XYZ file of C-alpha atoms in Angstrom:
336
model
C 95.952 73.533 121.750
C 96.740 70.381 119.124
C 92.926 70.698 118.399
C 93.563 74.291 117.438
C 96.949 74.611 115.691
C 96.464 71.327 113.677
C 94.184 73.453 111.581
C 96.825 76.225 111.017
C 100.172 76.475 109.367
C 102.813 79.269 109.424
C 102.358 82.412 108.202
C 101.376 82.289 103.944
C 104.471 84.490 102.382
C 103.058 86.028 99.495
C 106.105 87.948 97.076
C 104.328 90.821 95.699
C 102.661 93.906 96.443
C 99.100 94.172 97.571
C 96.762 96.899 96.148
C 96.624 98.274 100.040
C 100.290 98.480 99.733
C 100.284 100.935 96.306
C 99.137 103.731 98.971
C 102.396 103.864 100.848
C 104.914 102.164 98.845
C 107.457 102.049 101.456
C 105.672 101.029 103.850
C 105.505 96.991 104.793
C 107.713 93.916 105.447
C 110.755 93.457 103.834
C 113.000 90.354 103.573
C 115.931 89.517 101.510
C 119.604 89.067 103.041
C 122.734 90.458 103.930
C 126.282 89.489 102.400
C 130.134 90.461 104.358
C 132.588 90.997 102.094
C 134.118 87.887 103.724
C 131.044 85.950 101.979
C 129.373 85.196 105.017
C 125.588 85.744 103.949
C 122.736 85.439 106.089
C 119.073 86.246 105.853
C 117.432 89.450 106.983
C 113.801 91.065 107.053
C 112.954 94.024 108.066
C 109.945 96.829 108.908
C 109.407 99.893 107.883
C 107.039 101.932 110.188
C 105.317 105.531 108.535
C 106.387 108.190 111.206
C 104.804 111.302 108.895
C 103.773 110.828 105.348
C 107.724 111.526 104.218
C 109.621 110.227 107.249
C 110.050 106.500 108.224
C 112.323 103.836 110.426
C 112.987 100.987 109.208
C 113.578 98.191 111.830
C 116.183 95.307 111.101
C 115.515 91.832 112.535
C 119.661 90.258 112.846
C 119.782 86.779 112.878
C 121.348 86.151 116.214
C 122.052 82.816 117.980
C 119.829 80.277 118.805
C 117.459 81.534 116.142
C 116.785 84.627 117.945
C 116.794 87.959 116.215
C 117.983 91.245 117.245
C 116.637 94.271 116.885
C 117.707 97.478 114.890
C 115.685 101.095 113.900
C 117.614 103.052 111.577
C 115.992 106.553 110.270
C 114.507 107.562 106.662
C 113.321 110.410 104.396
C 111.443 110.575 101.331
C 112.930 112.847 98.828
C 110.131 114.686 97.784
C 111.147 115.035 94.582
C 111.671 111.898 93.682
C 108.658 110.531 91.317
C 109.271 106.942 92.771
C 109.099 107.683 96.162
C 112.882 107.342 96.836
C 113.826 107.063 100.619
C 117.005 107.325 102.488
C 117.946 105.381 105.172
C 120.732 106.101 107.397
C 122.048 105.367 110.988
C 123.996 103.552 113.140
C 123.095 100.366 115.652
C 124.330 98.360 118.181
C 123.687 94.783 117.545
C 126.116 93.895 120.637
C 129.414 92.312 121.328
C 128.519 88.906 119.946
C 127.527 90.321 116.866
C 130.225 92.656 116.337
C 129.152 95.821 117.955
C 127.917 98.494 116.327
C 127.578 99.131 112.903
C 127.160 102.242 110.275
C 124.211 101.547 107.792
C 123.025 103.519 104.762
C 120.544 102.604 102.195
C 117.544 103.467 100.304
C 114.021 102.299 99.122
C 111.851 102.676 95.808
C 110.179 100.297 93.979
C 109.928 97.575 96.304
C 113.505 97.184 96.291
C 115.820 98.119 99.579
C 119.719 97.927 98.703
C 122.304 99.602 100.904
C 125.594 98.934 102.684
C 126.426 98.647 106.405
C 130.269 99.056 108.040
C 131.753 97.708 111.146
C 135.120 97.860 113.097
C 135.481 94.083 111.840
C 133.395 93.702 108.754
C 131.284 95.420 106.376
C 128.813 94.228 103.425
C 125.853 94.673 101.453
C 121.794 94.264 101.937
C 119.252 93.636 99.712
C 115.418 93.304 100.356
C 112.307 93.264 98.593
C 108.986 93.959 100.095
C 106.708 91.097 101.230
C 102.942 90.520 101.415
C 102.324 88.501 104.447
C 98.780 87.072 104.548
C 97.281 85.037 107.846
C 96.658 81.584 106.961
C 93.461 81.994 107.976
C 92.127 85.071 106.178
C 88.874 84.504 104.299
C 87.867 81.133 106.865
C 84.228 79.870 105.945
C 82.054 79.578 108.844
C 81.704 75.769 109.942
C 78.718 73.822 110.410
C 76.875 75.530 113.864
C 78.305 79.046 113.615
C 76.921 81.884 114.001
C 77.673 84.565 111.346
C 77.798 87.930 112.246
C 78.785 89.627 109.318
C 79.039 88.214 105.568
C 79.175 91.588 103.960
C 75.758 92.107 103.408
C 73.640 94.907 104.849
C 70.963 92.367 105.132
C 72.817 90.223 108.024
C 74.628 93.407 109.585
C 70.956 94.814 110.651
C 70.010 91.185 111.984
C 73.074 90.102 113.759
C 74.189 93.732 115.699
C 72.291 96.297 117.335
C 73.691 99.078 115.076
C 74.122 102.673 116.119
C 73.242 104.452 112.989
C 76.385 106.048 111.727
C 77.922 102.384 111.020
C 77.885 101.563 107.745
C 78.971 98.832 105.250
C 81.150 99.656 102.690
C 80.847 98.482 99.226
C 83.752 95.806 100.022
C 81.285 94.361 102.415
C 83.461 95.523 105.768
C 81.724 97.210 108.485
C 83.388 100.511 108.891
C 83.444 101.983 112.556
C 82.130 105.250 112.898
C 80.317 107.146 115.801
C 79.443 104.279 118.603
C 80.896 100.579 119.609
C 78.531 98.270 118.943
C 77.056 94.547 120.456
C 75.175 91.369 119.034
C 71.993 91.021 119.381
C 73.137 86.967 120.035
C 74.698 86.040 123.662
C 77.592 83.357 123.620
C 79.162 81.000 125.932
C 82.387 79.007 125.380
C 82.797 79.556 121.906
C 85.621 80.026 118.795
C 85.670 83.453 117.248
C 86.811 84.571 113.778
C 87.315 88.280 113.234
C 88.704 90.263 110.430
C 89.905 93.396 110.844
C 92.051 96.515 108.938
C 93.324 99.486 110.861
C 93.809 102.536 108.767
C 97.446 104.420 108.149
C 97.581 107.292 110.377
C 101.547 107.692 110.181
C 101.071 111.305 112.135
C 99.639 109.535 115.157
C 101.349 107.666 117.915
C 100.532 105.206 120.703
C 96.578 104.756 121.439
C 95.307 107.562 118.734
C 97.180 105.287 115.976
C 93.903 103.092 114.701
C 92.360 102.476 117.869
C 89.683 99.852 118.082
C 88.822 96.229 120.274
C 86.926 93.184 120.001
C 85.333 92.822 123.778
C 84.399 88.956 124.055
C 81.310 88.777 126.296
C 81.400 92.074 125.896
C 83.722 92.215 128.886
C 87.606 90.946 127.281
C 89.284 93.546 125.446
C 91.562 91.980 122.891
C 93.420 95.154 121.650
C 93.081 95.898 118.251
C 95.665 98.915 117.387
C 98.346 100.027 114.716
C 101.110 98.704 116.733
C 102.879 97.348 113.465
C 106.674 96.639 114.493
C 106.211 97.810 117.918
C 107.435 95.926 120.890
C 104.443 93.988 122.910
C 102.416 95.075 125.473
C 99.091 94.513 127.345
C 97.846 98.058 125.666
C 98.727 97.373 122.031
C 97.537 95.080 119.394
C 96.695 91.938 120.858
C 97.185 92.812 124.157
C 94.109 91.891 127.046
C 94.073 95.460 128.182
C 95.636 95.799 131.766
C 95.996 91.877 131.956
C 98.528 90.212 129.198
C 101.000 91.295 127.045
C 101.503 89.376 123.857
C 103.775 86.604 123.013
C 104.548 88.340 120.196
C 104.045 90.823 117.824
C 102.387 89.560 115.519
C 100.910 92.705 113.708
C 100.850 92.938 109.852
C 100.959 97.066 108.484
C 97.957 99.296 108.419
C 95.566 98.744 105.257
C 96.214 94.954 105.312
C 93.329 93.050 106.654
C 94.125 91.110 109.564
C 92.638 87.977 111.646
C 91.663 86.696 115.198
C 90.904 83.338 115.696
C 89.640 83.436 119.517
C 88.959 80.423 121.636
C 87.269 81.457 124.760
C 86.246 79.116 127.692
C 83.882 81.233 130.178
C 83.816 81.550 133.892
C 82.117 79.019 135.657
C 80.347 79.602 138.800
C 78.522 77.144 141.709
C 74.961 77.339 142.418
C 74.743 80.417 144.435
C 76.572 82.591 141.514
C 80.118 83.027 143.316
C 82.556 82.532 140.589
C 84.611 78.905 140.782
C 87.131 79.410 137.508
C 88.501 82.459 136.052
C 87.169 82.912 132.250
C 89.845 81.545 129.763
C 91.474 83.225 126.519
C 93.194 81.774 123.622
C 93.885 84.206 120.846
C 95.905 83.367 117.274
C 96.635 86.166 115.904
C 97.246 86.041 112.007
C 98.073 82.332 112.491
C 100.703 82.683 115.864
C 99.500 81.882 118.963
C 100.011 85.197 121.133
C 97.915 84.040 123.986
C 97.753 80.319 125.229
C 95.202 79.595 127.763
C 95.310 82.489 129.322
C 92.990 82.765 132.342
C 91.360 86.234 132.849
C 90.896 86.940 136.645
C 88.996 89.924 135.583
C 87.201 91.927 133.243
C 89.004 94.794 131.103
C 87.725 98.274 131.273
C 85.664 99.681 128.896
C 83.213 97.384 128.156
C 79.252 96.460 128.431
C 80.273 96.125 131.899
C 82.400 94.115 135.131
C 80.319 91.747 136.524
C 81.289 88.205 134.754
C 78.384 86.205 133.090
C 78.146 82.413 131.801
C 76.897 83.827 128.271
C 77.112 87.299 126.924
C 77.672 89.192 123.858
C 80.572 90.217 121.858
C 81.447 93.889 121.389
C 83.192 96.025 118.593
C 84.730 98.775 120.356
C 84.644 102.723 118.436
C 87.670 104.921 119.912
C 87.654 107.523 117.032
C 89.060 105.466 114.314
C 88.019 104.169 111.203
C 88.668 100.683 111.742
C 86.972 98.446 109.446
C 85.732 94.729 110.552
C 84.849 92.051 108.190
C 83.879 87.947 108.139
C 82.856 87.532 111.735
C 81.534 84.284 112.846
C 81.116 82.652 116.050
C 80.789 78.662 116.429
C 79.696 77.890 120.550
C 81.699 74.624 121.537
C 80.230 71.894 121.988
């Protein structure tokens, strides 16, 4: 793990707006602070999650002790008539006894600027916010020396490298855009460190597994969940998750139209000379720059895939589920 993380950093906190972003203005991180009337300020980010194209919640991350957060989801509404976009947030939370209970909190959104006002039995204050571009520290990584490049934006090394279903396509940004089939290299792979890029689309209508559904199967046999499950709690079926198997460390999701990365290490089963499996296959996975799975052996394969029997060397899969998830800048270096 030293080997791996010496090469990445937090999280890059870009303060601006990206071009995705100008789609749904509301829509994003958030980060600013509050401030008590007794002075007390601390800082505060939040998410805000599209639940239609005019209705939102917000989700407040408390500082709490010992560096923890806590949790809150508050409610909001575009007014329609607003030119800016204007949205209302109001509701009430219960951050719990060591935090003062629960507390009333109104506010509202436009222009990349959140300011509102929450009240408690003991205190009350302000909050102020701006939205955030977050960026993974590793979006954009050049292939090293030995890799195997997959896709590079051109229509040239798509045809080469996959064995394309004809309804995929690549877009004039150079992304491969899913449409009609999964698709698998032509190449097979062994232990190996995997870079994918990926952007799920905004589908604020949709919930669960019909919300930009789409995985990257290593050996074709893996499933690392790829999903709109920005601000969502973990688990083994959303983004990041090894379907049926692990649940995330974290969330570390970024917001539909923002491209996103995978940097995979993968160690693969081993097996003795009559072909009965010795060592479970074995799954590292930073996802944009935090570690969300460490090591993590796989005792078995995850449905949906080329198939269940475990192999030494196999191919890597990009899974279609009905969603027009894009893929870009995917290389594969095997370990030496």
């Amino acid at each position: 793990m030293t080997r791996i993380m010496g090469v990445l950093s937090a999280w890059v906190l870009v303060v601006g707006i990206a071009a995705a972003q100008e789609k749904v203005p509301i829509m994003g991180n958030w980060e600013g602070k509050y401030v008590a009337r007794s002075g007390e300020t601390d800082s505060l980010r939040a998410q805000i999650v599209g639940e239609s194209w005019t209705e939102y919640r917000a989700i407040f991350f408390v500082p709490a002790n010992e560096g923890k957060e806590v949790r809150a989801e508050i409610k909001g509404k575009t007014d329609e008539k607003s030119k800016e976009g204007r949205t209302y947030f109001e509701g009430t939370v219960n951050l719990g006894e060591a935090l003062g209970g629960a507390y009333q909190i109104k506010g509202e959104a436009a222009g990349g600027v959140f300011t509102g006002e929450f009240t408690g039995t003991e205190t009350s204050g302000t909050i102020e916010m701006k939205r955030v571009l977050i960026q993974s520290p590793t979006l954009g990584k050049q292939p090293p020396k030995g890799a195997a490049v997959l896709m590079d934006g051109t229509n040239k090394t798509f045809q080469k490298e996959w064995i394309i279903q004809p309804r995929w396509i690549v877009d004039k940004d150079g992304s491969a855009h899913i449409q009609g089939s999964s698709i698998v290299s032509v190449k097979s792979f062994g232990d190996a460190e995997y870079h994918v890029e990926f952007c799920t689309p905004y589908m604020p209508n949709e919930r669960g597994q019909a919300r930009g559904n789409s995985g990257v199967y290593v050996h074709g046999r893996y499933e690392v969940q790829v999903l709109d499950s920005f601000a969502d709690e973990p688990a083994n079926n959303l983004c990041g998750g090894i379907y049926q198997i692990a649940t995330p460390l974290l969330n570390a999701c970024l917001p539909p139209l923002e491209w996103q990365t995978y940097d995979i290490t993968f160690i693969a089963p081993r097996f003795d000379k009559d072909g009965k499996k010795i060592k479970n296959a074995e799954i590292t996975v930073i996802h944009n720059g935090k570690v969300i799975h460490d090591h993590l052996s796989l005792p078995t394969t995850t449905p949906g895939g080329i198939g269940i029997d475990e192999r030494s060397e196999s191919q890597i899969l990009l899974q279609d589920h009905g969603d027009p998830v894009r893929y870009r800048n995917v290389w594969i270096k095997p370990l030496e």
